[in-house]
Short mmCIF file of C-alpha atoms and ligand atoms in Angstrom, two decimals:
data_model
loop_
_atom_site.label_atom_id
_atom_site.label_comp_id
_atom_site.label_asym_id
_atom_site.label_seq_id
_atom_site.Cartn_x
_atom_site.Cartn_y
_atom_site.Cartn_z
CA MET I 1 -7.86 5.60 17.26
CA ARG I 2 -7.71 2.12 18.77
CA ILE I 3 -4.14 0.92 19.43
CA ALA I 4 -3.33 -2.78 19.77
CA PRO I 5 -3.39 -3.91 23.42
CA THR I 6 -0.08 -4.77 25.04
CA ASP I 7 -0.61 -8.54 25.02
CA VAL I 8 -1.07 -8.37 21.23
CA LEU I 9 2.07 -6.25 20.84
CA ALA I 10 4.03 -8.54 23.15
CA ASN I 11 3.02 -11.53 21.04
CA ARG I 12 4.23 -9.80 17.85
CA LEU I 13 7.52 -8.98 19.55
CA ASP I 14 7.97 -12.60 20.68
CA ARG I 15 7.42 -13.80 17.12
CA LEU I 16 9.90 -11.28 15.76
CA ARG I 17 12.53 -12.23 18.37
CA GLN I 18 12.14 -15.87 17.34
CA GLY I 19 12.93 -14.84 13.74
CA LEU I 20 15.93 -12.82 14.91
CA ASP I 21 17.23 -15.79 16.93
CA ASP I 22 16.88 -18.03 13.87
CA ARG I 23 19.17 -15.64 11.98
CA GLN I 24 21.66 -15.21 14.84
CA LEU I 25 20.70 -11.55 15.18
CA ASP I 26 20.73 -9.71 18.49
CA GLY I 27 18.40 -6.96 17.33
CA LEU I 28 16.75 -5.16 14.45
CA ILE I 29 16.71 -1.56 13.28
CA VAL I 30 13.17 -0.97 12.00
CA THR I 31 12.92 1.98 9.62
CA SER I 32 9.66 1.11 7.83
CA LEU I 33 7.00 3.26 9.51
CA PRO I 34 4.23 0.65 9.08
CA ASN I 35 6.57 -1.89 10.69
CA VAL I 36 7.29 0.54 13.54
CA ALA I 37 3.52 0.99 14.00
CA TYR I 38 2.96 -2.77 13.95
CA LEU I 39 5.57 -3.42 16.64
CA THR I 40 4.98 -0.44 18.92
CA GLY I 41 1.53 1.04 18.26
CA PHE I 42 3.25 4.35 17.40
CA PHE I 43 1.73 5.91 14.26
CA GLY I 44 3.85 9.06 13.91
CA SER I 45 5.28 10.36 10.64
CA ALA I 46 8.90 9.93 11.77
CA GLY I 47 10.42 7.25 13.93
CA VAL I 48 12.81 4.32 14.11
CA ALA I 49 12.48 1.31 16.37
CA LEU I 50 15.54 -0.52 17.67
CA VAL I 51 14.44 -3.94 18.81
CA THR I 52 16.91 -5.34 21.32
CA PRO I 53 16.83 -8.46 23.50
CA GLU I 54 15.41 -6.43 26.42
CA ALA I 55 13.24 -3.71 24.93
CA ILE I 56 12.16 -1.67 21.94
CA ARG I 57 13.90 1.68 21.84
CA LEU I 58 11.46 3.99 20.06
CA ILE I 59 13.38 6.85 18.50
CA SER I 60 11.41 9.91 17.44
CA ASP I 61 11.65 13.69 17.74
CA ALA I 62 10.18 16.40 19.93
CA ARG I 63 6.95 16.56 17.91
CA TYR I 64 6.09 13.13 19.28
CA SER I 65 7.65 13.19 22.75
CA GLU I 66 4.25 13.13 24.47
CA VAL I 67 2.92 10.33 22.24
CA VAL I 68 6.04 8.20 22.69
CA GLY I 69 5.96 8.79 26.45
CA GLN I 70 2.35 7.64 26.52
CA ARG I 71 3.24 4.51 24.58
CA GLN I 72 5.80 3.69 27.27
CA GLN I 73 3.27 4.21 30.04
CA GLU I 74 0.92 1.81 28.30
CA TRP I 75 3.65 -0.73 27.51
CA PRO I 76 6.87 -0.51 29.53
CA ALA I 77 8.75 -2.61 26.91
CA ILE I 78 9.03 0.67 24.97
CA VAL I 79 11.99 2.89 25.84
CA PRO I 80 11.50 6.40 24.40
CA VAL I 81 14.47 8.13 22.78
CA ILE I 82 13.80 11.71 21.65
CA VAL I 83 16.24 12.99 19.03
CA SER I 84 17.38 16.52 19.81
CA SER I 85 17.07 18.94 16.90
CA ALA I 86 20.89 19.20 16.82
CA LEU I 87 21.18 15.51 15.87
CA SER I 88 20.11 13.43 12.88
CA TYR I 89 18.16 10.20 13.35
CA GLU I 90 21.23 8.28 12.17
CA GLU I 91 23.43 9.95 14.80
CA ALA I 92 20.86 9.23 17.48
CA LEU I 93 20.63 5.62 16.33
CA SER I 94 24.44 5.26 16.37
CA ARG I 95 24.50 6.48 19.97
CA GLU I 96 21.91 3.89 20.93
CA LEU I 97 23.90 1.17 19.16
CA GLY I 98 26.87 2.12 21.34
CA ASP I 99 25.16 0.13 24.11
CA PHE I 100 25.37 -3.08 22.06
CA THR I 101 29.09 -3.73 21.68
CA GLY I 102 29.79 -7.09 20.06
CA SER I 103 26.26 -7.42 18.68
CA ARG I 104 24.92 -8.31 15.28
CA ILE I 105 22.00 -6.05 14.47
CA GLY I 106 19.82 -6.36 11.38
CA PHE I 107 18.46 -3.48 9.33
CA GLU I 108 15.64 -3.48 6.78
CA GLU I 109 17.31 -3.41 3.38
CA SER I 110 14.10 -2.38 1.61
CA HIS I 111 13.60 0.59 3.92
CA LEU I 112 16.98 2.28 4.31
CA THR I 113 18.12 4.70 1.64
CA VAL I 114 21.71 4.58 0.43
CA ARG I 115 22.29 7.96 2.08
CA ARG I 116 20.95 6.83 5.46
CA HIS I 117 22.87 3.57 5.24
CA ARG I 118 26.09 5.46 4.50
CA ALA I 119 25.46 7.83 7.43
CA LEU I 120 24.82 4.91 9.76
CA THR I 121 27.75 2.75 8.70
CA SER I 122 30.27 5.57 8.60
CA THR I 123 29.72 6.40 12.27
CA ALA I 124 31.16 4.40 15.17
CA PRO I 125 30.21 1.99 16.66
CA VAL I 126 28.90 0.49 13.41
CA GLY I 127 31.75 -1.29 11.61
CA ASP I 128 33.78 -1.05 14.78
CA THR I 129 32.14 -2.88 17.67
CA VAL I 130 28.67 -3.43 16.21
CA GLU I 131 27.94 -5.34 13.01
CA VAL I 132 24.87 -4.31 11.01
CA VAL I 133 23.52 -6.80 8.49
CA PRO I 134 20.77 -6.53 5.87
CA THR I 135 17.48 -8.36 6.40
CA ASP I 136 14.45 -8.47 4.15
CA GLY I 137 10.79 -8.69 5.08
CA LEU I 138 11.08 -10.03 8.64
CA VAL I 139 8.31 -7.84 10.02
CA GLU I 140 6.34 -7.86 6.75
CA GLU I 141 6.22 -11.67 6.95
CA LEU I 142 4.73 -11.46 10.45
CA ARG I 143 2.24 -8.88 9.21
CA THR I 144 0.85 -11.20 6.52
CA VAL I 145 -1.04 -13.24 9.14
CA LYS I 146 -3.42 -10.96 11.00
CA ASP I 147 -4.04 -11.48 14.72
CA ASP I 148 -7.59 -11.48 16.07
CA TRP I 149 -7.31 -7.85 17.03
CA GLU I 150 -6.42 -6.87 13.45
CA ILE I 151 -9.12 -9.10 11.97
CA GLY I 152 -11.68 -7.32 14.17
CA ILE I 153 -10.63 -3.95 12.76
CA LEU I 154 -10.51 -5.16 9.16
CA ARG I 155 -13.98 -6.68 9.58
CA ASP I 156 -15.25 -3.39 10.96
CA GLY I 157 -13.55 -1.42 8.15
CA ALA I 158 -14.95 -3.71 5.45
CA ALA I 159 -18.48 -3.36 6.87
CA ARG I 160 -18.18 0.43 6.86
CA LEU I 161 -16.78 0.38 3.32
CA SER I 162 -19.72 -1.74 2.22
CA ASP I 163 -22.07 0.85 3.73
CA VAL I 164 -20.32 3.56 1.71
CA ALA I 165 -20.82 1.56 -1.49
CA LYS I 166 -24.47 0.85 -0.77
CA CYS I 167 -25.17 4.49 0.02
CA ILE I 168 -23.34 6.19 -2.86
CA LEU I 169 -23.20 3.84 -5.85
CA PRO I 170 -26.97 3.85 -6.51
CA LYS I 171 -26.70 7.66 -6.74
CA ILE I 172 -24.27 7.61 -9.67
CA LEU I 173 -26.25 9.35 -12.40
CA GLU I 174 -25.84 10.59 -15.92
CA GLY I 175 -24.41 14.13 -15.98
CA LEU I 176 -22.26 13.88 -12.83
CA THR I 177 -18.51 14.26 -13.35
CA GLU I 178 -16.04 11.60 -12.26
CA ARG I 179 -14.67 14.05 -9.71
CA GLU I 180 -18.15 14.60 -8.24
CA VAL I 181 -18.62 10.84 -7.82
CA ALA I 182 -15.20 10.55 -6.18
CA GLY I 183 -16.08 13.50 -3.92
CA GLN I 184 -19.33 11.86 -2.80
CA LEU I 185 -17.53 8.61 -2.01
CA GLU I 186 -14.85 10.47 -0.06
CA THR I 187 -17.37 12.48 1.99
CA GLU I 188 -19.16 9.26 2.89
CA LEU I 189 -15.86 7.52 3.77
CA ARG I 190 -15.27 10.27 6.33
CA ARG I 191 -18.86 10.20 7.56
CA VAL I 192 -18.77 6.48 8.35
CA GLY I 193 -15.62 6.97 10.42
CA PHE I 194 -12.53 6.35 8.29
CA GLU I 195 -9.62 8.51 9.45
CA ARG I 196 -8.27 9.00 5.93
CA LEU I 197 -8.49 7.69 2.39
CA ALA I 198 -6.46 4.58 1.65
CA PHE I 199 -5.55 5.99 -1.81
CA ASP I 200 -6.84 8.53 -4.32
CA THR I 201 -10.39 7.51 -5.17
CA ILE I 202 -10.83 6.21 -8.70
CA ALA I 203 -13.95 7.05 -10.69
CA ALA I 204 -13.57 6.21 -14.38
CA ALA I 205 -16.46 6.70 -16.80
CA GLY I 206 -16.94 5.44 -20.33
CA ALA I 207 -13.72 4.90 -22.27
CA ASN I 208 -11.69 6.09 -19.24
CA ALA I 209 -12.67 2.85 -17.49
CA ALA I 210 -10.20 1.07 -19.79
CA ARG I 211 -7.44 2.52 -17.58
CA PRO I 212 -7.33 0.51 -14.35
CA HIS I 213 -5.94 3.39 -12.29
CA HIS I 214 -7.56 6.34 -14.02
CA ARG I 215 -7.60 9.54 -11.94
CA ALA I 216 -11.05 11.04 -11.52
CA GLY I 217 -11.36 14.10 -13.74
CA ASP I 218 -13.95 16.40 -15.34
CA GLU I 219 -15.43 13.75 -17.64
CA ARG I 220 -19.23 13.69 -17.42
CA ILE I 221 -21.01 10.37 -17.08
CA GLY I 222 -23.12 9.59 -20.12
CA ARG I 223 -26.19 7.38 -20.48
CA GLY I 224 -25.20 3.72 -20.77
CA ASP I 225 -21.66 4.33 -19.46
CA LEU I 226 -19.78 1.84 -17.37
CA VAL I 227 -18.30 3.60 -14.34
CA VAL I 228 -15.51 1.91 -12.40
CA THR I 229 -15.36 3.20 -8.81
CA ASP I 230 -12.44 2.09 -6.63
CA PHE I 231 -12.31 3.50 -3.12
CA GLY I 232 -10.83 2.69 0.25
CA GLY I 233 -10.40 4.00 3.74
CA VAL I 234 -8.10 3.59 6.71
CA LEU I 235 -9.63 2.67 10.07
CA ASP I 236 -7.39 2.53 13.15
CA GLY I 237 -4.42 2.33 10.79
CA TYR I 238 -5.81 -0.53 8.65
CA ALA I 239 -6.74 -0.16 4.97
CA VAL I 240 -9.74 -1.67 3.22
CA ASP I 241 -10.26 -1.44 -0.53
CA MET I 242 -13.24 -2.06 -2.82
CA THR I 243 -14.25 -1.67 -6.46
CA ARG I 244 -17.64 -1.81 -8.08
CA THR I 245 -18.50 -1.17 -11.71
CA VAL I 246 -21.82 0.54 -12.21
CA ILE I 247 -23.80 0.69 -15.43
CA VAL I 248 -25.65 4.02 -15.70
CA GLY I 249 -28.96 3.57 -17.46
CA THR I 250 -29.65 0.62 -19.71
CA SER I 251 -26.85 -1.90 -20.13
CA SER I 252 -25.73 -3.45 -23.41
CA ALA I 253 -25.36 -7.21 -23.92
CA ARG I 254 -21.57 -6.83 -24.12
CA GLN I 255 -21.43 -4.83 -20.88
CA ARG I 256 -23.47 -7.50 -19.08
CA ASP I 257 -21.32 -10.25 -20.55
CA VAL I 258 -18.05 -8.65 -19.40
CA LEU I 259 -19.47 -7.85 -15.96
CA GLU I 260 -20.70 -11.41 -15.52
CA ALA I 261 -17.37 -12.84 -16.68
CA VAL I 262 -15.42 -10.69 -14.20
CA ALA I 263 -17.84 -11.62 -11.41
CA ALA I 264 -17.39 -15.29 -12.30
CA ALA I 265 -13.60 -14.86 -12.26
CA GLN I 266 -13.79 -13.39 -8.77
CA ALA I 267 -16.05 -16.24 -7.63
CA SER I 268 -13.55 -18.81 -9.00
CA ALA I 269 -10.72 -17.09 -7.16
CA LEU I 270 -12.70 -17.00 -3.93
CA ALA I 271 -13.58 -20.69 -4.24
CA ALA I 272 -9.84 -21.46 -4.58
CA VAL I 273 -8.87 -19.62 -1.35
CA GLY I 274 -7.85 -21.63 1.69
CA PRO I 275 -4.94 -22.39 4.00
CA GLY I 276 -2.08 -24.11 2.21
CA LYS I 277 -3.12 -22.85 -1.24
CA ALA I 278 -0.60 -21.07 -3.45
CA PRO I 279 -1.41 -17.41 -4.19
CA GLU I 280 -0.47 -18.15 -7.81
CA ALA I 281 -3.25 -20.76 -7.94
CA ILE I 282 -5.82 -18.17 -6.80
CA ASP I 283 -4.69 -15.90 -9.62
CA ALA I 284 -4.81 -18.78 -12.08
CA ALA I 285 -8.40 -19.59 -11.07
CA ALA I 286 -9.52 -16.04 -11.90
CA ARG I 287 -7.44 -15.92 -15.09
CA THR I 288 -8.69 -19.26 -16.42
CA THR I 289 -12.30 -18.16 -15.99
CA LEU I 290 -11.67 -14.99 -17.98
CA VAL I 291 -9.73 -16.88 -20.66
CA ARG I 292 -12.66 -19.28 -21.06
CA ALA I 293 -15.03 -16.32 -21.42
CA GLY I 294 -12.79 -14.93 -24.17
CA TYR I 295 -11.46 -12.04 -22.08
CA GLY I 296 -8.09 -13.43 -20.99
CA GLU I 297 -6.09 -10.78 -22.89
CA ALA I 298 -8.15 -8.03 -21.29
CA PHE I 299 -7.14 -9.02 -17.71
CA THR I 300 -3.91 -7.05 -17.54
CA HIS I 301 -3.04 -6.99 -13.82
CA GLY I 302 -2.72 -9.34 -10.87
CA THR I 303 -5.75 -10.69 -9.01
CA GLY I 304 -5.11 -9.11 -5.63
CA HIS I 305 -2.88 -7.90 -2.84
CA GLY I 306 -2.64 -8.13 0.91
CA LEU I 307 -4.32 -5.49 3.08
CA GLY I 308 -3.29 -4.21 6.48
CA LEU I 309 -1.24 -1.30 7.70
CA GLU I 310 -0.54 -0.65 4.01
CA VAL I 311 -3.09 -0.81 1.22
CA HIS I 312 -0.72 -2.92 -0.86
CA GLU I 313 1.22 -5.47 1.12
CA ARG I 314 1.99 -9.15 1.00
CA PRO I 315 0.75 -11.59 -0.10
CA ARG I 316 0.78 -10.76 -3.81
CA ILE I 317 -2.03 -12.70 -5.52
CA GLY I 318 -0.67 -12.79 -9.04
CA PRO I 319 0.95 -14.93 -11.70
CA PRO I 320 4.33 -16.52 -10.88
CA ARG I 321 7.08 -13.90 -10.96
CA ASP I 322 10.89 -14.17 -11.11
CA GLY I 323 10.73 -17.86 -10.28
CA ARG I 324 10.19 -16.79 -6.65
CA PRO I 325 6.96 -18.38 -5.41
CA GLU I 326 4.94 -16.54 -2.78
CA SER I 327 4.51 -18.21 0.59
CA LEU I 328 1.45 -20.44 0.80
CA LEU I 329 -1.74 -18.91 2.18
CA ARG I 330 -2.32 -19.15 5.90
CA GLU I 331 -5.41 -18.73 8.04
CA GLY I 332 -5.66 -15.08 9.06
CA MET I 333 -4.34 -13.57 5.84
CA VAL I 334 -6.46 -10.77 4.38
CA PHE I 335 -6.23 -9.68 0.76
CA THR I 336 -8.24 -8.33 -2.15
CA LEU I 337 -9.63 -10.27 -5.08
CA GLU I 338 -9.99 -7.79 -7.91
CA PRO I 339 -10.08 -9.24 -11.41
CA GLY I 340 -10.87 -6.89 -14.28
CA ALA I 341 -11.19 -6.68 -18.06
CA TYR I 342 -10.19 -3.57 -20.01
CA PHE I 343 -10.74 -2.63 -23.65
CA SER I 344 -9.10 0.48 -25.04
CA GLY I 345 -11.71 2.92 -26.41
CA TRP I 346 -14.63 0.91 -24.96
CA GLY I 347 -14.15 0.91 -21.19
CA GLY I 348 -13.57 -1.66 -18.53
CA VAL I 349 -14.89 -3.61 -15.58
CA ARG I 350 -13.32 -4.43 -12.22
CA ILE I 351 -14.84 -6.00 -9.13
CA GLU I 352 -12.89 -5.95 -5.89
CA ASP I 353 -13.64 -7.39 -2.48
CA ASP I 354 -11.63 -8.02 0.67
CA VAL I 355 -11.22 -11.63 1.76
CA LEU I 356 -10.09 -13.36 4.97
CA VAL I 357 -8.49 -16.81 4.84
CA THR I 358 -10.39 -18.98 7.33
CA ALA I 359 -9.67 -22.52 8.53
CA SER I 360 -11.82 -23.92 5.73
CA GLY I 361 -11.65 -21.41 2.85
CA GLY I 362 -12.15 -17.73 2.12
CA GLU I 363 -14.66 -15.35 3.69
CA LYS I 364 -15.64 -12.12 1.98
CA LEU I 365 -15.40 -9.26 4.49
CA THR I 366 -16.96 -6.71 2.14
CA ASP I 367 -20.60 -7.38 1.41
CA VAL I 368 -22.16 -5.52 -1.52
CA PRO I 369 -24.05 -6.99 -4.49
CA VAL I 370 -22.05 -7.05 -7.72
CA PHE I 371 -25.04 -5.80 -9.69
CA LEU I 372 -26.25 -2.71 -7.86
N1 LIG D 401 -7.10 1.00 -5.58
C1 LIG D 401 -5.93 0.33 -5.70
C2 LIG D 401 -6.14 -1.11 -5.80
O1 LIG D 401 -7.24 -1.60 -5.90
O2 LIG D 401 -5.22 -1.86 -5.71
MN1 MN D 402 -6.87 -3.21 -4.49
MN1 MN D 403 -8.96 -0.85 -5.09
#
């Protein structure tokens, strides 16, 4: 697995420290594992990072002592802290905070359970000599704009995902079950080098395709069925995500019409992408195209979502929500465009590609014909 080089990590840390300074914070307790991975290059299943003015204390347990030690050798800004099995992570974190008397330290309010928060705040020095304050989305905001190193991986992942589609989708035949199609996609995802699936593969045939997130089951593909296949992989920690809708056998006029309308909606959304554009406007472009085609009611979900260390991350490309507008698009953002149209009892269509915001617009990273 490729880990971000130290100059890339140092740049992320500088940007985070700027955000902490702006909020008069001396440090940040990072409990979101994708955020820990982003800041430190540590991809373990348990860990907490304590970002301080001098270093990043990387707290993990004995299962990862070698990995954490190696991270420090590669980047001396990391200070390993191995939690002994007699201590909880919260106790270990409290001990570390003891070195920061008089400080204001943020924690991630979306990534600390009530139980962990209680454990942390009921133990000195928190509430005594150290103040902990909630923050929201500081690291996630940094993660929305990919650095060149991340864009290289996402580009590579999208090319491999496109190869998977081109290899497997033409082989979707009448008589196969949804689960067999999903299995073939998953075998190929591994073969082209993905380290794991980004999510459970979706293969939805016939009327099942009316459910956007149908789980592949024992349904057999029939002649003339629409089959929605939605699959993704994780490469070097980064998720890519694609959907194609295949027509098995001869297509009907209605199937072609819906497929063309969804493809046109995606093209409208892509044409609207660029730095400074509102994510809500990208969604509106896709939605308007489907409304004009007469399928507005059938488009029941948002147009897309950010991709990166998580398969669903910011920015959200959807209709306005809660009166809280999304931040405007910036060069270097990567997200999906995945409009769809679903009709109960008939089936559905979705087309999904991964898109990079460039200086002048949007560039599709996945490259597979819509009509295979
Ligand atoms: N497969 C999940 C999604 O497309 O968002
Ligand atoms: Mn998606
Ligand atoms: Mn998908």
